[in-house]
Coordinates of C-alpha atoms and ligand atoms in Angstrom, one line a residue:
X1 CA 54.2 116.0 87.3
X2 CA 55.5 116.4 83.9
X3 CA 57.3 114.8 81.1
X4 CA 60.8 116.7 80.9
X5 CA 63.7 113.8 82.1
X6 CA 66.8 112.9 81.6
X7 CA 67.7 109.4 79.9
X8 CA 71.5 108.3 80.0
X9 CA 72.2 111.6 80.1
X10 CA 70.0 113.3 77.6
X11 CA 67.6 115.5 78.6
X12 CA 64.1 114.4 76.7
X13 CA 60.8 116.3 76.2
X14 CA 58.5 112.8 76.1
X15 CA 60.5 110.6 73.9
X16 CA 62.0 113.4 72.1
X17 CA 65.5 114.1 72.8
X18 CA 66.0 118.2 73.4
X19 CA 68.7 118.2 71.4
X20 CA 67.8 117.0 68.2
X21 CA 65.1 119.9 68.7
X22 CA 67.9 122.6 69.2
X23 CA 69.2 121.2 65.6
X24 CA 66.5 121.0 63.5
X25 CA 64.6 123.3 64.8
X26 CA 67.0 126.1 66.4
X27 CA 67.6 128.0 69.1
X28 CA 65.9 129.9 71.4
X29 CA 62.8 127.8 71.1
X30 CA 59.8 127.1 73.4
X31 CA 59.1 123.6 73.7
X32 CA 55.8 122.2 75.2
X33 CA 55.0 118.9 75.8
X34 CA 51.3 117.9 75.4
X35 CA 50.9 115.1 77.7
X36 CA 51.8 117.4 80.4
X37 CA 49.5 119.9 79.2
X38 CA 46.8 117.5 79.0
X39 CA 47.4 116.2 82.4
X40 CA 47.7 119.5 83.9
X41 CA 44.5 120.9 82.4
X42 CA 42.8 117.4 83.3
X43 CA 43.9 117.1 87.2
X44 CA 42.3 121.1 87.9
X45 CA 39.2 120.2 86.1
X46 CA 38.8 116.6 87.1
X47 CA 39.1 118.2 90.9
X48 CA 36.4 120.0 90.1
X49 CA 34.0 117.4 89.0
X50 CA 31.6 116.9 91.3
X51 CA 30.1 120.4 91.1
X52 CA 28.7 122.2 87.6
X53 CA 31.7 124.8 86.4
X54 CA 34.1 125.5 83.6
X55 CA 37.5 126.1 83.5
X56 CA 38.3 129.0 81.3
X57 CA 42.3 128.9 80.7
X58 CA 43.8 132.4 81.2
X59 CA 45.4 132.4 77.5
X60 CA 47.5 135.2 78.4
X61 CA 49.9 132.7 80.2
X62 CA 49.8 130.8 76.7
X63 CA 48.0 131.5 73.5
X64 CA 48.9 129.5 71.0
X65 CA 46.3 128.0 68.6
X66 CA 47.2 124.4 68.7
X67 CA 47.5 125.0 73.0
X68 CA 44.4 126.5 73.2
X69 CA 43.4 124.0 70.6
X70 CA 43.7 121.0 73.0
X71 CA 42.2 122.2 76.1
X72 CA 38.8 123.3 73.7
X73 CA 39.3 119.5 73.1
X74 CA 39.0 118.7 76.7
X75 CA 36.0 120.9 77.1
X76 CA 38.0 123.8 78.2
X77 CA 37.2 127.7 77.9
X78 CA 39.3 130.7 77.8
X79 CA 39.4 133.6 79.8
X80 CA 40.4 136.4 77.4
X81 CA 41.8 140.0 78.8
X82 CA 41.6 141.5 74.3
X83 CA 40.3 141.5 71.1
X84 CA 43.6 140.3 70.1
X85 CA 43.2 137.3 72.6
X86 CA 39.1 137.0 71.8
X87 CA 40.2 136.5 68.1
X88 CA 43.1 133.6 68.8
X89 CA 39.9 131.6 70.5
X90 CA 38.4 131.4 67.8
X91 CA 40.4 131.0 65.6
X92 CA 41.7 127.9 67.6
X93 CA 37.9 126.6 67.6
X94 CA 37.0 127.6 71.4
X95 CA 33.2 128.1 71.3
X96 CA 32.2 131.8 72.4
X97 CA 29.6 130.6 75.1
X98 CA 32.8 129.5 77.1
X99 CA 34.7 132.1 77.0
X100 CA 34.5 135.1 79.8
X101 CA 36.7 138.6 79.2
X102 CA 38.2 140.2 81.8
X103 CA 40.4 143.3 81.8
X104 CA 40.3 146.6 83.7
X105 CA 40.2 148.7 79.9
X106 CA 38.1 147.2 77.0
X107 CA 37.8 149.6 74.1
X108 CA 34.4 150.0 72.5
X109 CA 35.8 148.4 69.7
X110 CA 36.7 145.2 71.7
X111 CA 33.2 145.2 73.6
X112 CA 31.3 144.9 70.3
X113 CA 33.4 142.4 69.1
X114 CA 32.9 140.4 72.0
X115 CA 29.0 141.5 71.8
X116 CA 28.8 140.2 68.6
X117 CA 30.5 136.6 68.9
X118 CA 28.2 136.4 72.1
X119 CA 30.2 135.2 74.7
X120 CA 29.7 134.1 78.2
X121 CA 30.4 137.0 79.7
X122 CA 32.0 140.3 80.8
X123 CA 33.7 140.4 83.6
X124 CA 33.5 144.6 84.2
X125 CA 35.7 146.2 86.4
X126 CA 34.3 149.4 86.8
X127 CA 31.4 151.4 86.8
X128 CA 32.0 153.0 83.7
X129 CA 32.5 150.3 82.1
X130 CA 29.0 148.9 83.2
X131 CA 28.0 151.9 81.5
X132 CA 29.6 151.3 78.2
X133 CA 29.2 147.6 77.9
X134 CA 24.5 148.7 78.4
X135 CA 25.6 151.5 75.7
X136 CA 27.1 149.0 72.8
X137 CA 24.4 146.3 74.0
X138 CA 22.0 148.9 72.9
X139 CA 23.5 149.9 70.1
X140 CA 23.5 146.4 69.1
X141 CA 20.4 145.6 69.7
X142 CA 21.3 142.9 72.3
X143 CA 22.0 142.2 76.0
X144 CA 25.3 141.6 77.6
X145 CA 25.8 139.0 79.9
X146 CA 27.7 140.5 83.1
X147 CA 29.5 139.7 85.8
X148 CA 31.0 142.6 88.6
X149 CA 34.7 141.6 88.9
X150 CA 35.2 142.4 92.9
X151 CA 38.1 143.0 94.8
X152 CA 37.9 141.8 97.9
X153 CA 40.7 143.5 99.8
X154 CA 42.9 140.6 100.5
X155 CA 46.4 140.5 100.6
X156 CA 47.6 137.4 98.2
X157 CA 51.1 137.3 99.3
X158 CA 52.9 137.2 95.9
X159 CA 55.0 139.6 94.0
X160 CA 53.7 143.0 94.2
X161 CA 53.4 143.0 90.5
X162 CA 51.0 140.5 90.3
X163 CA 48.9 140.9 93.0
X164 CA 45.4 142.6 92.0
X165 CA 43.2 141.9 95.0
X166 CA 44.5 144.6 97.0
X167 CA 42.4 147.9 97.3
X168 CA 45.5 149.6 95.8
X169 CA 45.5 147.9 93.0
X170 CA 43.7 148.7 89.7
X171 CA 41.5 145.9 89.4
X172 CA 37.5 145.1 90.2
X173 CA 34.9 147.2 92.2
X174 CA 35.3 147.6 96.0
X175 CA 33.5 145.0 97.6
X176 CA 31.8 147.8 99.6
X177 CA 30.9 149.6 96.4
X178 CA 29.6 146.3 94.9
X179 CA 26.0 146.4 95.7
X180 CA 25.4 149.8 94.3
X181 CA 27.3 148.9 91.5
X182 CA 24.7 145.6 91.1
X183 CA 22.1 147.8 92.2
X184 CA 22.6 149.8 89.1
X185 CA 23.6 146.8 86.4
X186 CA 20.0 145.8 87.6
X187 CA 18.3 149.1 86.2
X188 CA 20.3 148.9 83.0
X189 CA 18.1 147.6 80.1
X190 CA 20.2 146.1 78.0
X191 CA 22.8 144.1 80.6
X192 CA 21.8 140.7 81.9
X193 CA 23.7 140.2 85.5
X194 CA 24.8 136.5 85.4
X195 CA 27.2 136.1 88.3
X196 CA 29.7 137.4 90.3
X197 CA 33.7 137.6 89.6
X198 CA 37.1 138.0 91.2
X199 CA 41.0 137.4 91.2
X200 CA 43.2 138.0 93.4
X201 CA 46.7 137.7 92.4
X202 CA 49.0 135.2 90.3
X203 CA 51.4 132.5 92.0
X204 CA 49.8 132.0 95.4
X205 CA 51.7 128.9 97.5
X206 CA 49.2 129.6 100.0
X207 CA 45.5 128.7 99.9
X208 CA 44.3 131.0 102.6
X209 CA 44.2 134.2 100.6
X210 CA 41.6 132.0 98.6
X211 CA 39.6 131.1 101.3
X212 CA 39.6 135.0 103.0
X213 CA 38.2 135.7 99.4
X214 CA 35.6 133.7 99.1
X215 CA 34.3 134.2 102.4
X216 CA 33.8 137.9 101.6
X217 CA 32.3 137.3 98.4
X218 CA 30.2 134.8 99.9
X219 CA 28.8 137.2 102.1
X220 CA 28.2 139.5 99.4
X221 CA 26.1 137.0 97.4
X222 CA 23.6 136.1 100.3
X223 CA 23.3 140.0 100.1
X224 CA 22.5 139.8 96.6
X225 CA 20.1 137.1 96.7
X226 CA 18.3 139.0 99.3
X227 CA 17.8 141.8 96.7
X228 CA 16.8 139.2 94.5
X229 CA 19.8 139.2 92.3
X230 CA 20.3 135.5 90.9
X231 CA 23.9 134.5 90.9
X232 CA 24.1 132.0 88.1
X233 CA 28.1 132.3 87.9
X234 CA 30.5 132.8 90.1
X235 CA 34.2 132.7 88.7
X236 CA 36.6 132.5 91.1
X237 CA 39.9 133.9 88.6
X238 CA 42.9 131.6 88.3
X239 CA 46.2 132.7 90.7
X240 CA 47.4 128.8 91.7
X241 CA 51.3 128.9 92.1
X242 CA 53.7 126.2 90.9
X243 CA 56.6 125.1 91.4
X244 CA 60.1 127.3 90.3
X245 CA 62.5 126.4 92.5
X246 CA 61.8 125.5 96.3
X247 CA 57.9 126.6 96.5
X248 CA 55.5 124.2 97.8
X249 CA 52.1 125.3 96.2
X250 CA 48.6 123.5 97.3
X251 CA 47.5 120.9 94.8
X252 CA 44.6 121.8 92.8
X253 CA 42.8 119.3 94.6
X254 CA 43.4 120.8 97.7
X255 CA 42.7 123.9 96.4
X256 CA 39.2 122.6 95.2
X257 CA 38.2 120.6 98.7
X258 CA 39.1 124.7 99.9
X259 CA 37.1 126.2 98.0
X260 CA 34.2 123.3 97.8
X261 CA 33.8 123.3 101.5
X262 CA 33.7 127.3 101.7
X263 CA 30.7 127.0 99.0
X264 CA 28.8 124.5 100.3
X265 CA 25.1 125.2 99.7
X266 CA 25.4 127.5 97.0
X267 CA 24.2 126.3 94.0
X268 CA 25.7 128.0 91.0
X269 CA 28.3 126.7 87.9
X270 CA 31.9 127.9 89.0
X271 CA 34.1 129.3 86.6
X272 CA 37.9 129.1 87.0
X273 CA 40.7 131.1 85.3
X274 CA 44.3 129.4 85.4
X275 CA 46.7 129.8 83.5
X276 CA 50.0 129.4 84.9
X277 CA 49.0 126.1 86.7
X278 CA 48.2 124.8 83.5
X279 CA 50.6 125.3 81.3
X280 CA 53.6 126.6 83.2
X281 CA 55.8 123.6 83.9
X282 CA 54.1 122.1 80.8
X283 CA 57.2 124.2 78.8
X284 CA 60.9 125.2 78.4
X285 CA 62.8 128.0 76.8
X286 CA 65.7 125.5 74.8
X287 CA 68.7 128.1 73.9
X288 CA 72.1 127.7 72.9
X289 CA 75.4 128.9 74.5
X290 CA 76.9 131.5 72.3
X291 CA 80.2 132.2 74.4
X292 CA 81.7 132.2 77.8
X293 CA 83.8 135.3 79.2
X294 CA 85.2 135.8 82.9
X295 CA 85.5 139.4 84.0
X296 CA 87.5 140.5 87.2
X297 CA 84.2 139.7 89.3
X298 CA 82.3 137.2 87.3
X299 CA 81.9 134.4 85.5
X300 CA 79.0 134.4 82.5
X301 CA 77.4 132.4 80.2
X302 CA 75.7 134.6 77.4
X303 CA 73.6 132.6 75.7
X304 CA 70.8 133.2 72.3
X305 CA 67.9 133.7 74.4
X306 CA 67.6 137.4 76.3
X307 CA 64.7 139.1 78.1
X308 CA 63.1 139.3 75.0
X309 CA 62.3 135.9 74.8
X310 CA 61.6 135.6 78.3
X311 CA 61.5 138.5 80.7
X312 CA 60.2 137.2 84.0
X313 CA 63.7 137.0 85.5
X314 CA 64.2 140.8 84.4
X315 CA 61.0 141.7 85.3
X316 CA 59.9 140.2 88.3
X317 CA 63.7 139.0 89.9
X318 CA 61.8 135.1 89.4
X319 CA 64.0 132.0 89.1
X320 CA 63.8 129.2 86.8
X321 CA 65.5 126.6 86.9
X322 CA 68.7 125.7 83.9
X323 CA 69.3 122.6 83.0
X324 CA 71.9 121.2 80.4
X325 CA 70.7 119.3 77.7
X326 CA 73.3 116.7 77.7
X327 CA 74.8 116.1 81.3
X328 CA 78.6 116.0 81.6
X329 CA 81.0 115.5 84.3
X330 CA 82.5 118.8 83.9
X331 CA 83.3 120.8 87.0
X332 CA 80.8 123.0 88.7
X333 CA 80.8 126.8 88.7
X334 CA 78.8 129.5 89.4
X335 CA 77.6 132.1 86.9
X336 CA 75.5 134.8 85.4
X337 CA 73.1 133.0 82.1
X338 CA 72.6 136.4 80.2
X339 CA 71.0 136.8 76.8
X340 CA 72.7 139.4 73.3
X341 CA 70.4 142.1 74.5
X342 CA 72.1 145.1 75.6
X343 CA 70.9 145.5 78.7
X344 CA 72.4 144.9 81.9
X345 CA 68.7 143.7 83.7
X346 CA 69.3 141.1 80.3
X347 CA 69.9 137.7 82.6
X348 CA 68.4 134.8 83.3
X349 CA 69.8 133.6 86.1
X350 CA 72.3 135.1 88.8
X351 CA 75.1 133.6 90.6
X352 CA 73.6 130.5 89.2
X353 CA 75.8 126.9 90.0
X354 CA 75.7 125.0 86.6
X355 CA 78.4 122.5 85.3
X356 CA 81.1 124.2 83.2
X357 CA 79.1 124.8 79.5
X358 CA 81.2 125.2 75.9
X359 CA 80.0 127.1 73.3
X360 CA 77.5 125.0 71.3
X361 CA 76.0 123.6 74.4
X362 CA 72.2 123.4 74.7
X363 CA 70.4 124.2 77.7
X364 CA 66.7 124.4 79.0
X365 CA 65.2 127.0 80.8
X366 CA 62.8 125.2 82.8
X367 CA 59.2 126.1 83.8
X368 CA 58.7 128.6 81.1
X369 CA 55.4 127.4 79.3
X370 CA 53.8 130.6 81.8
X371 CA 53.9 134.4 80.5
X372 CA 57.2 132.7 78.5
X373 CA 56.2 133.2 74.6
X374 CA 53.1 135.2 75.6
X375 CA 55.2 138.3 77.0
X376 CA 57.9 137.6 74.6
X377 CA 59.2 140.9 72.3
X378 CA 61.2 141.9 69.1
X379 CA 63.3 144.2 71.2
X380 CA 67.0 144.8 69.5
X381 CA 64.9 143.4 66.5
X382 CA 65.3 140.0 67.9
X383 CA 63.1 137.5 65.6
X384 CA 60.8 136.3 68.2
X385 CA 61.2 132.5 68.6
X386 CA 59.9 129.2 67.3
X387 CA 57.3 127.4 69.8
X388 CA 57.4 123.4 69.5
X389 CA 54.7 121.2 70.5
X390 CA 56.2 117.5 71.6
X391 CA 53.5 114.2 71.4
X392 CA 55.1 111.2 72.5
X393 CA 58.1 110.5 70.2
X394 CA 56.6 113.4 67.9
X395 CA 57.2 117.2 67.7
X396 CA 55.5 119.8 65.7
X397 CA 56.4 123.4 65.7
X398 CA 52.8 125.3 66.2
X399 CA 54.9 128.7 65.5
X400 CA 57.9 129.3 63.6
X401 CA 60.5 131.3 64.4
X402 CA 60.1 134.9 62.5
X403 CA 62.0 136.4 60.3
X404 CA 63.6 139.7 59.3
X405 CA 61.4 140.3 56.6
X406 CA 58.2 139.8 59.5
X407 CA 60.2 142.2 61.8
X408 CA 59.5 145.3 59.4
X409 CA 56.1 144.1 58.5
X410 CA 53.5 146.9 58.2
X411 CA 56.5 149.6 58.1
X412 CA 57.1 151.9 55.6
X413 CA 59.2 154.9 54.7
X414 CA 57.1 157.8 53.5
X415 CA 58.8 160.6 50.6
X416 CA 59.2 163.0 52.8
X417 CA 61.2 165.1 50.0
Ligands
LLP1 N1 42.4 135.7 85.5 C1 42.7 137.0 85.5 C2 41.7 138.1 85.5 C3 44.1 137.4 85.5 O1 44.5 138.6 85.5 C4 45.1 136.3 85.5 C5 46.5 136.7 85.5 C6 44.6 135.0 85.5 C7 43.3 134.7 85.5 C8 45.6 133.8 85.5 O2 46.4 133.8 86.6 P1 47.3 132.5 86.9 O3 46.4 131.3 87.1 O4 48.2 132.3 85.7 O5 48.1 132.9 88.1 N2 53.2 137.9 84.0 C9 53.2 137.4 85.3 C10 51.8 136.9 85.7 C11 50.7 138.0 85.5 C12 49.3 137.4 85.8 C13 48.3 138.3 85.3 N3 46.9 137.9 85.5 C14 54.2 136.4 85.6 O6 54.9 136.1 84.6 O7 54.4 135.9 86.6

């Protein structure tokens, strides 16, 4: 559900019509509406309700102050992967004992930080990290609260790219390697083991690779217990799909009944880490058409937002949906949506029907609130853009768009004479 619809032909973000945004505000520009975002964030935690736990919003997907703002409003955490990331929480007013940091390659640095604003917890991913995190603590005079990230070997069925629960992949501690790894969190003096972690992969549509999880890791907690290692925590990641195109993701209610009935009889406060299900068709990327051109094979649209602004077609081949802003009657055609940046991977969308655009035409890049902004760069020195926050019939923008004098910021030319 969210609040994006067309009225007489308008395309609206709540009762804001898109394109009086693309002209007062410009193009490209990520708009978010915050009744969707409140709903969204809501409907995962209300499904969750009946059991002590915390949803920590992966802020990669999204990390804007006033965002992360809101769901801190609704009682929310964050799950942070930086200092960077660990410094937007708080400066958007998320208290530290709800957020958990995860991330295969914290710098010393970055674990002090974190040590010293006394967060939930680490989420370490490897056993020299384990080692490092005791060290700082130490150091510091303090213990770390800890959490093994596991990977429990199952295959999540999503782009390759974003899977991380495989054994290939880079993240967590074998689950087999586990209890030596807990063995040894338990001799270190200055690390306090609090629970037990894992994620398995971004934009499942499927709940069993949930389920396979958990039923490993449950097995490895009854092992834990025996060794009379409390689990106070268990954070089950984030990884919920939604819907791009024609996917037909589980509700996070279903998702929670899966993972409720899998956990029955364990008594300990679940964490959760989404991001994408949150926020992702909570936004749009609004751009303007620059020109249209036919070549000997193909039709294109090149338009003022490129893989800079949003890379996931580039990157991962993904779809989103392009919508116009105002509907017309125009014939239909099919076409190539590419951005100014030269590259030719600079699209997004392929072979795409649309109705016949102009120059000057506005159009919305749909379900782009997700690792939009957040993965957004100044390649070909491209300002990066403005990001827009809609309330009912009101908008705010919560970044502006930069400028060339913030593209050369921190540069300078030394006399080399
Ligand atoms: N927790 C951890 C430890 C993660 O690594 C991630 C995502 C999440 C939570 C949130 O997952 P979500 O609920 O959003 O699926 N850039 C890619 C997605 C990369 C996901 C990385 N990790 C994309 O645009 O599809």
């Amino acid at each position: 559900m969210h609040h994006f619809r067309y009225e007489q032909d308008e395309l609206y973000c709540e009762k804001v019509p898109l394109r009086k945004l693309a002209d007062q505000v410009g193009t490209p520009s990520y708009v978010y509406s915050h009744a969707t975002l409140k709903h969204h964030f809501t409907v995962f935690d209300n499904a969750f309700s009946g059991v002590p736990h915390l949803t920590c919003f992966a802020m990669k997907a999204s990390s804007n102050l006033a965002i992360l703002n809101l769901f801190g409003s609704l009682g929310g955490g964050v799950d942070i992967v930086s200092g960077g990331e660990l410094y937007r929480a708080r400066r958007a007013g998320i208290p530290a004992d709800r957020i958990v940091y995860s991330g295969v390659g914290k710098t010393v640095q970055e674990i002090d930080y974190a040590l010293k604003e006394n967060i939930l917890m680490f989420n370490i991913e490897s056993d020299l990290e384990l080692e490092a995190i005791n060290t700082r603590a130490g150091e510091l005079g303090i213990r770390a609260r800890i959490a093994l990230r596991v990977n429990p070997d199952v295959d999540p069925k999503t782009h390759p790219y974003i899977s991380t629960g495989l054994k290939k992949n880079k993240f967590g501690i074998d689950i087999e390697g586990a209890l030596r790894s807990y063995q040894r969190a338990r001799e270190l003096e200055h690390v306090e083991i609090m629970g037990v972690d894992c994620h398995i992969g971004s934009q499942l549509t499927d709940i069993s690779p949930f389920v396979d999880a958990l039923r490993r890791l449950r097995v490895l907690i009854e092992r834990l217990q025996d060794m009379g290692i409390a689990v106070h925590y268990l954070d089950l990641g984030g990884g919920l799909g939604i819907v791009y195109d024609q996917e037909s993701p589980p509700h996070p209610h279903e998702y929670a009944d899966a993972i409720l009935k899998e956990l029955e009889g364990l008594s300990c406060t679940l964490i959760f880490e989404p991001g994408r299900v949150i926020v992702g068709n909570a936004g749009l990327l609004l751009t303007r058409v620059l020109y249209t051109k036919k070549s000997a094979s193909k039709d294109f649209v090149i338009v003022d937002a490129g893989m800079n602004d949003l890379v996931r077609p580039s990157l991962y081949g993904s779809y989103h949906q392009i919508l116009p802003v105002v509907k017309s009657d125009r014939d239909m055609q099919v076409v190539d949506v590419v951005g100014p940046i030269c590259e030719s991977g600079d699209f997004l969308a392929r072979e795409r029907g649309l109705p016949m655009v102009l120059p000057g035409d506005s159009l919305a890049v749909m379900s782009a609130g997700a690792y939009g902004f957040t993965m957004s760069s100044n390649y070909n020195s491209r300002p990066r853009a403005s990001e827009v926050l809609v309330r009912d019939d009101q908008y705010f923008v919560i970044r502006k768009r930069e400028t060339h004098e913030d593209l050369v910021r921190g540069e300078w030319i030394p006399d080399l004479t």
